[in-house]
Amino acid sequence: MQNVTRVLEAIEQGDAHAAEQLLPLVYDELRKLAGQKMAQESAGQTLQATALVHEAYIRLIGGADQPGWDNRGHFFAAAAEAMRRILIDNARRKGRVKRGDSRKRVDLDDADLISVAAPDELLLIDEAIARLALEDARAAQLVRLRYFAGLSVEDAAEMSGLSRSTAYEHWSYARAWLHAELYGR
């Protein structure tokens, strides 16, 4: 993974060929993230995991205003966020937002947070996470990595630069906060 960090540094310094070198190095991990996200989507989804990877990659590398990445973890956190935004945009485009009239319970207690979510549920969860970010940005980042990227608490902690114990504290707080926000106090 040293190569990934080296290529990310080259991209940040403006090396036009570095972006071509990055995709083969990170494609398998990005494809795994996208596959996890697509498995969560409702049946009949027109977006494919491969298309999600490519769209996220284009958003990360393709723009002139691309941010620099500190390390491999920062890049994958940005990739997870890009995939989240693509799925949210796709759900909005489908126009299936019902603003909670058909809410379903999303289990936030288990270590395996990933569940099959309809686009309207996905939007409600995303909006709740955005409100959480106003209260506790690190907890919201941890939830995004857990829910939208399918990472374990330990992996999300590593990607966020948090200790394992701090990540579990944020995770416990975020679960309680989101439960209250989504299902009432």
PDB file of C-alpha atoms in Angstrom:
ATOM      1  CA  MET A   1       0.000   0.000   0.000  1.00  0.00           C
ATOM      2  CA  GLN A   2       3.068   2.240   0.034  1.00  0.00           C
ATOM      3  CA  ASN A   3       2.535   2.544  -3.723  1.00  0.00           C
ATOM      4  CA  VAL A   4      -0.936   4.005  -3.175  1.00  0.00           C
ATOM      5  CA  THR A   5       0.432   6.706  -0.873  1.00  0.00           C
ATOM      6  CA  ARG A   6       3.247   7.460  -3.341  1.00  0.00           C
ATOM      7  CA  VAL A   7       0.821   7.742  -6.262  1.00  0.00           C
ATOM      8  CA  LEU A   8      -1.542   9.953  -4.217  1.00  0.00           C
ATOM      9  CA  GLU A   9       1.376  12.269  -3.463  1.00  0.00           C
ATOM     10  CA  ALA A  10       2.263  12.386  -7.175  1.00  0.00           C
ATOM     11  CA  ILE A  11      -1.343  13.267  -8.055  1.00  0.00           C
ATOM     12  CA  GLU A  12      -1.287  16.057  -5.493  1.00  0.00           C
ATOM     13  CA  GLN A  13       1.903  17.404  -7.078  1.00  0.00           C
ATOM     14  CA  GLY A  14       0.198  17.513 -10.473  1.00  0.00           C
ATOM     15  CA  ASP A  15       1.595  14.397 -12.157  1.00  0.00           C
ATOM     16  CA  ALA A  16      -0.891  13.731 -14.988  1.00  0.00           C
ATOM     17  CA  HIS A  17       0.130  10.076 -15.340  1.00  0.00           C
ATOM     18  CA  ALA A  18      -0.232   9.259 -11.648  1.00  0.00           C
ATOM     19  CA  ALA A  19      -4.037   9.064 -11.871  1.00  0.00           C
ATOM     20  CA  GLU A  20      -3.669   6.298 -14.462  1.00  0.00           C
ATOM     21  CA  GLN A  21      -1.446   4.365 -12.049  1.00  0.00           C
ATOM     22  CA  LEU A  22      -3.826   4.745  -9.105  1.00  0.00           C
ATOM     23  CA  LEU A  23      -6.886   2.924 -10.415  1.00  0.00           C
ATOM     24  CA  PRO A  24      -5.205  -0.483 -10.833  1.00  0.00           C
ATOM     25  CA  LEU A  25      -3.792  -0.181  -7.303  1.00  0.00           C
ATOM     26  CA  VAL A  26      -7.108   0.615  -5.603  1.00  0.00           C
ATOM     27  CA  TYR A  27      -9.683  -0.911  -7.936  1.00  0.00           C
ATOM     28  CA  ASP A  28     -10.192  -4.173  -6.039  1.00  0.00           C
ATOM     29  CA  GLU A  29     -10.796  -2.392  -2.732  1.00  0.00           C
ATOM     30  CA  LEU A  30     -13.086   0.177  -4.369  1.00  0.00           C
ATOM     31  CA  ARG A  31     -14.989  -2.632  -6.110  1.00  0.00           C
ATOM     32  CA  LYS A  32     -15.424  -4.391  -2.760  1.00  0.00           C
ATOM     33  CA  LEU A  33     -16.786  -1.189  -1.190  1.00  0.00           C
ATOM     34  CA  ALA A  34     -19.133  -0.663  -4.132  1.00  0.00           C
ATOM     35  CA  GLY A  35     -20.289  -4.273  -4.015  1.00  0.00           C
ATOM     36  CA  GLN A  36     -21.177  -3.876  -0.346  1.00  0.00           C
ATOM     37  CA  LYS A  37     -23.102  -0.711  -1.094  1.00  0.00           C
ATOM     38  CA  MET A  38     -24.958  -2.210  -4.033  1.00  0.00           C
ATOM     39  CA  ALA A  39     -25.922  -5.270  -1.980  1.00  0.00           C
ATOM     40  CA  GLN A  40     -27.742  -2.884   0.340  1.00  0.00           C
ATOM     41  CA  GLU A  41     -29.773  -1.314  -2.430  1.00  0.00           C
ATOM     42  CA  SER A  42     -33.318  -2.385  -3.199  1.00  0.00           C
ATOM     43  CA  ALA A  43     -34.091  -4.779  -6.050  1.00  0.00           C
ATOM     44  CA  GLY A  44     -34.354  -3.273  -9.494  1.00  0.00           C
ATOM     45  CA  GLN A  45     -31.443  -0.908  -8.953  1.00  0.00           C
ATOM     46  CA  THR A  46     -30.162   0.292 -12.305  1.00  0.00           C
ATOM     47  CA  LEU A  47     -26.778   1.396 -11.002  1.00  0.00           C
ATOM     48  CA  GLN A  48     -24.131  -1.354 -11.130  1.00  0.00           C
ATOM     49  CA  ALA A  49     -21.215  -1.735  -8.696  1.00  0.00           C
ATOM     50  CA  THR A  50     -18.710  -1.204 -11.512  1.00  0.00           C
ATOM     51  CA  ALA A  51     -20.451   2.012 -12.537  1.00  0.00           C
ATOM     52  CA  LEU A  52     -20.437   3.155  -8.905  1.00  0.00           C
ATOM     53  CA  VAL A  53     -16.667   2.586  -8.680  1.00  0.00           C
ATOM     54  CA  HIS A  54     -16.033   4.453 -11.916  1.00  0.00           C
ATOM     55  CA  GLU A  55     -18.300   7.374 -11.005  1.00  0.00           C
ATOM     56  CA  ALA A  56     -16.704   7.673  -7.560  1.00  0.00           C
ATOM     57  CA  TYR A  57     -13.220   7.481  -9.082  1.00  0.00           C
ATOM     58  CA  ILE A  58     -14.062  10.195 -11.599  1.00  0.00           C
ATOM     59  CA  ARG A  59     -15.361  12.418  -8.801  1.00  0.00           C
ATOM     60  CA  LEU A  60     -12.202  11.809  -6.787  1.00  0.00           C
ATOM     61  CA  ILE A  61      -9.620  12.151  -9.548  1.00  0.00           C
ATOM     62  CA  GLY A  62     -11.365  13.865 -12.453  1.00  0.00           C
ATOM     63  CA  GLY A  63     -11.985  17.344 -11.090  1.00  0.00           C
ATOM     64  CA  ALA A  64      -9.563  20.217 -11.236  1.00  0.00           C
ATOM     65  CA  ASP A  65     -10.423  21.132  -7.644  1.00  0.00           C
ATOM     66  CA  GLN A  66      -9.539  17.732  -6.227  1.00  0.00           C
ATOM     67  CA  PRO A  67      -8.274  17.755  -2.657  1.00  0.00           C
ATOM     68  CA  GLY A  68      -5.015  16.169  -1.634  1.00  0.00           C
ATOM     69  CA  TRP A  69      -5.127  12.994   0.402  1.00  0.00           C
ATOM     70  CA  ASP A  70      -2.976  12.543   3.465  1.00  0.00           C
ATOM     71  CA  ASN A  71      -2.752   8.780   3.104  1.00  0.00           C
ATOM     72  CA  ARG A  72      -4.446   5.624   1.870  1.00  0.00           C
ATOM     73  CA  GLY A  73      -7.064   5.780   4.646  1.00  0.00           C
ATOM     74  CA  HIS A  74      -7.986   9.344   3.765  1.00  0.00           C
ATOM     75  CA  PHE A  75      -8.390   8.362   0.104  1.00  0.00           C
ATOM     76  CA  PHE A  76     -10.687   5.420   0.920  1.00  0.00           C
ATOM     77  CA  ALA A  77     -12.738   7.552   3.303  1.00  0.00           C
ATOM     78  CA  ALA A  78     -13.158  10.056   0.459  1.00  0.00           C
ATOM     79  CA  ALA A  79     -14.115   7.196  -1.876  1.00  0.00           C
ATOM     80  CA  ALA A  80     -16.750   5.963   0.586  1.00  0.00           C
ATOM     81  CA  GLU A  81     -18.130   9.485   0.838  1.00  0.00           C
ATOM     82  CA  ALA A  82     -18.210   9.829  -2.963  1.00  0.00           C
ATOM     83  CA  MET A  83     -20.102   6.534  -3.256  1.00  0.00           C
ATOM     84  CA  ARG A  84     -22.530   7.690  -0.575  1.00  0.00           C
ATOM     85  CA  ARG A  85     -23.196  10.908  -2.454  1.00  0.00           C
ATOM     86  CA  ILE A  86     -23.728   9.054  -5.726  1.00  0.00           C
ATOM     87  CA  LEU A  87     -26.255   6.704  -4.118  1.00  0.00           C
ATOM     88  CA  ILE A  88     -28.036   9.624  -2.424  1.00  0.00           C
ATOM     89  CA  ASP A  89     -28.146  11.547  -5.714  1.00  0.00           C
ATOM     90  CA  ASN A  90     -29.474   8.446  -7.449  1.00  0.00           C
ATOM     91  CA  ALA A  91     -32.191   8.021  -4.809  1.00  0.00           C
ATOM     92  CA  ARG A  92     -33.201  11.666  -5.136  1.00  0.00           C
ATOM     93  CA  ARG A  93     -33.266  11.385  -8.910  1.00  0.00           C
ATOM     94  CA  LYS A  94     -35.671   8.489  -8.673  1.00  0.00           C
ATOM     95  CA  GLY A  95     -38.029  10.751  -6.763  1.00  0.00           C
ATOM     96  CA  ARG A  96     -39.102   8.120  -4.285  1.00  0.00           C
ATOM     97  CA  VAL A  97     -38.753  10.255  -1.187  1.00  0.00           C
ATOM     98  CA  LYS A  98     -41.784   9.790   1.000  1.00  0.00           C
ATOM     99  CA  ARG A  99     -40.576  11.827   3.973  1.00  0.00           C
ATOM    100  CA  GLY A 100     -41.149   9.129   6.509  1.00  0.00           C
ATOM    101  CA  ASP A 101     -44.714   8.031   5.777  1.00  0.00           C
ATOM    102  CA  SER A 102     -43.500   4.474   5.303  1.00  0.00           C
ATOM    103  CA  ARG A 103     -40.622   4.418   7.776  1.00  0.00           C
ATOM    104  CA  LYS A 104     -39.054   1.100   8.582  1.00  0.00           C
ATOM    105  CA  ARG A 105     -36.891   0.295  11.520  1.00  0.00           C
ATOM    106  CA  VAL A 106     -33.158   0.235  10.820  1.00  0.00           C
ATOM    107  CA  ASP A 107     -31.230  -1.766  13.403  1.00  0.00           C
ATOM    108  CA  LEU A 108     -28.412   0.388  14.727  1.00  0.00           C
ATOM    109  CA  ASP A 109     -27.477  -1.901  17.610  1.00  0.00           C
ATOM    110  CA  ASP A 110     -25.656  -4.747  15.894  1.00  0.00           C
ATOM    111  CA  ALA A 111     -22.063  -4.624  14.731  1.00  0.00           C
ATOM    112  CA  ASP A 112     -23.417  -5.402  11.271  1.00  0.00           C
ATOM    113  CA  LEU A 113     -25.178  -2.109  10.610  1.00  0.00           C
ATOM    114  CA  ILE A 114     -25.591  -2.669   6.899  1.00  0.00           C
ATOM    115  CA  SER A 115     -29.192  -3.387   5.964  1.00  0.00           C
ATOM    116  CA  VAL A 116     -31.241  -3.295   2.820  1.00  0.00           C
ATOM    117  CA  ALA A 117     -32.555   0.241   2.587  1.00  0.00           C
ATOM    118  CA  ALA A 118     -34.978   1.669   0.083  1.00  0.00           C
ATOM    119  CA  PRO A 119     -33.976   5.014  -1.447  1.00  0.00           C
ATOM    120  CA  ASP A 120     -36.420   6.946   0.763  1.00  0.00           C
ATOM    121  CA  GLU A 121     -34.990   5.264   3.873  1.00  0.00           C
ATOM    122  CA  LEU A 122     -31.478   5.965   2.645  1.00  0.00           C
ATOM    123  CA  LEU A 123     -32.318   9.657   2.379  1.00  0.00           C
ATOM    124  CA  LEU A 124     -33.804   9.735   5.897  1.00  0.00           C
ATOM    125  CA  ILE A 125     -30.691   8.065   7.297  1.00  0.00           C
ATOM    126  CA  ASP A 126     -28.416  10.420   5.371  1.00  0.00           C
ATOM    127  CA  GLU A 127     -30.323  13.460   6.636  1.00  0.00           C
ATOM    128  CA  ALA A 128     -30.078  12.174  10.211  1.00  0.00           C
ATOM    129  CA  ILE A 129     -26.325  11.643   9.817  1.00  0.00           C
ATOM    130  CA  ALA A 130     -26.003  15.210   8.485  1.00  0.00           C
ATOM    131  CA  ARG A 131     -27.743  16.480  11.645  1.00  0.00           C
ATOM    132  CA  LEU A 132     -25.430  14.300  13.754  1.00  0.00           C
ATOM    133  CA  ALA A 133     -22.446  15.906  12.022  1.00  0.00           C
ATOM    134  CA  LEU A 134     -23.552  19.268  13.430  1.00  0.00           C
ATOM    135  CA  GLU A 135     -23.394  17.758  16.927  1.00  0.00           C
ATOM    136  CA  ASP A 136     -20.345  15.501  16.558  1.00  0.00           C
ATOM    137  CA  ALA A 137     -18.468  15.450  13.247  1.00  0.00           C
ATOM    138  CA  ARG A 138     -16.234  12.509  14.201  1.00  0.00           C
ATOM    139  CA  ALA A 139     -19.182  10.356  15.215  1.00  0.00           C
ATOM    140  CA  ALA A 140     -20.921  11.190  11.930  1.00  0.00           C
ATOM    141  CA  GLN A 141     -17.786  10.284   9.957  1.00  0.00           C
ATOM    142  CA  LEU A 142     -17.599   6.975  11.799  1.00  0.00           C
ATOM    143  CA  VAL A 143     -21.250   6.230  10.990  1.00  0.00           C
ATOM    144  CA  ARG A 144     -20.699   7.067   7.328  1.00  0.00           C
ATOM    145  CA  LEU A 145     -17.769   4.697   7.135  1.00  0.00           C
ATOM    146  CA  ARG A 146     -19.697   1.970   8.962  1.00  0.00           C
ATOM    147  CA  TYR A 147     -23.018   2.366   7.189  1.00  0.00           C
ATOM    148  CA  PHE A 148     -22.094   3.542   3.727  1.00  0.00           C
ATOM    149  CA  ALA A 149     -18.730   1.793   3.332  1.00  0.00           C
ATOM    150  CA  GLY A 150     -19.549  -1.289   5.387  1.00  0.00           C
ATOM    151  CA  LEU A 151     -16.390  -1.035   7.495  1.00  0.00           C
ATOM    152  CA  SER A 152     -15.986  -2.520  10.958  1.00  0.00           C
ATOM    153  CA  VAL A 153     -15.519  -0.134  13.885  1.00  0.00           C
ATOM    154  CA  GLU A 154     -11.826  -1.048  13.940  1.00  0.00           C
ATOM    155  CA  ASP A 155     -11.355  -0.362  10.210  1.00  0.00           C
ATOM    156  CA  ALA A 156     -13.341   2.878  10.420  1.00  0.00           C
ATOM    157  CA  ALA A 157     -11.209   3.933  13.394  1.00  0.00           C
ATOM    158  CA  GLU A 158      -8.041   3.308  11.406  1.00  0.00           C
ATOM    159  CA  MET A 159      -9.347   5.232   8.394  1.00  0.00           C
ATOM    160  CA  SER A 160     -10.398   8.123  10.656  1.00  0.00           C
ATOM    161  CA  GLY A 161      -7.178   8.202  12.637  1.00  0.00           C
ATOM    162  CA  LEU A 162      -8.967   7.351  15.893  1.00  0.00           C
ATOM    163  CA  SER A 163      -7.956   4.916  18.581  1.00  0.00           C
ATOM    164  CA  ARG A 164     -10.105   1.811  18.876  1.00  0.00           C
ATOM    165  CA  SER A 165     -11.540   2.881  22.242  1.00  0.00           C
ATOM    166  CA  THR A 166     -12.350   6.396  21.020  1.00  0.00           C
ATOM    167  CA  ALA A 167     -14.034   4.953  17.932  1.00  0.00           C
ATOM    168  CA  TYR A 168     -16.209   2.698  20.103  1.00  0.00           C
ATOM    169  CA  GLU A 169     -17.158   5.695  22.276  1.00  0.00           C
ATOM    170  CA  HIS A 170     -18.177   7.676  19.174  1.00  0.00           C
ATOM    171  CA  TRP A 171     -19.994   4.644  17.777  1.00  0.00           C
ATOM    172  CA  SER A 172     -22.010   4.131  20.986  1.00  0.00           C
ATOM    173  CA  TYR A 173     -22.941   7.805  21.103  1.00  0.00           C
ATOM    174  CA  ALA A 174     -23.846   7.882  17.389  1.00  0.00           C
ATOM    175  CA  ARG A 175     -26.061   4.792  17.635  1.00  0.00           C
ATOM    176  CA  ALA A 176     -28.000   6.253  20.566  1.00  0.00           C
ATOM    177  CA  TRP A 177     -28.265   9.673  18.943  1.00  0.00           C
ATOM    178  CA  LEU A 178     -29.445   8.272  15.600  1.00  0.00           C
ATOM    179  CA  HIS A 179     -31.940   5.950  17.264  1.00  0.00           C
ATOM    180  CA  ALA A 180     -33.468   8.897  19.119  1.00  0.00           C
ATOM    181  CA  GLU A 181     -33.428  11.019  15.968  1.00  0.00           C
ATOM    182  CA  LEU A 182     -34.990   8.384  13.697  1.00  0.00           C
ATOM    183  CA  TYR A 183     -37.475   6.805  16.103  1.00  0.00           C
ATOM    184  CA  GLY A 184     -38.206   9.512  18.659  1.00  0.00           C
ATOM    185  CA  ARG A 185     -36.984   9.826  22.191  1.00  0.00           C
TER     186      ARG A 185
END
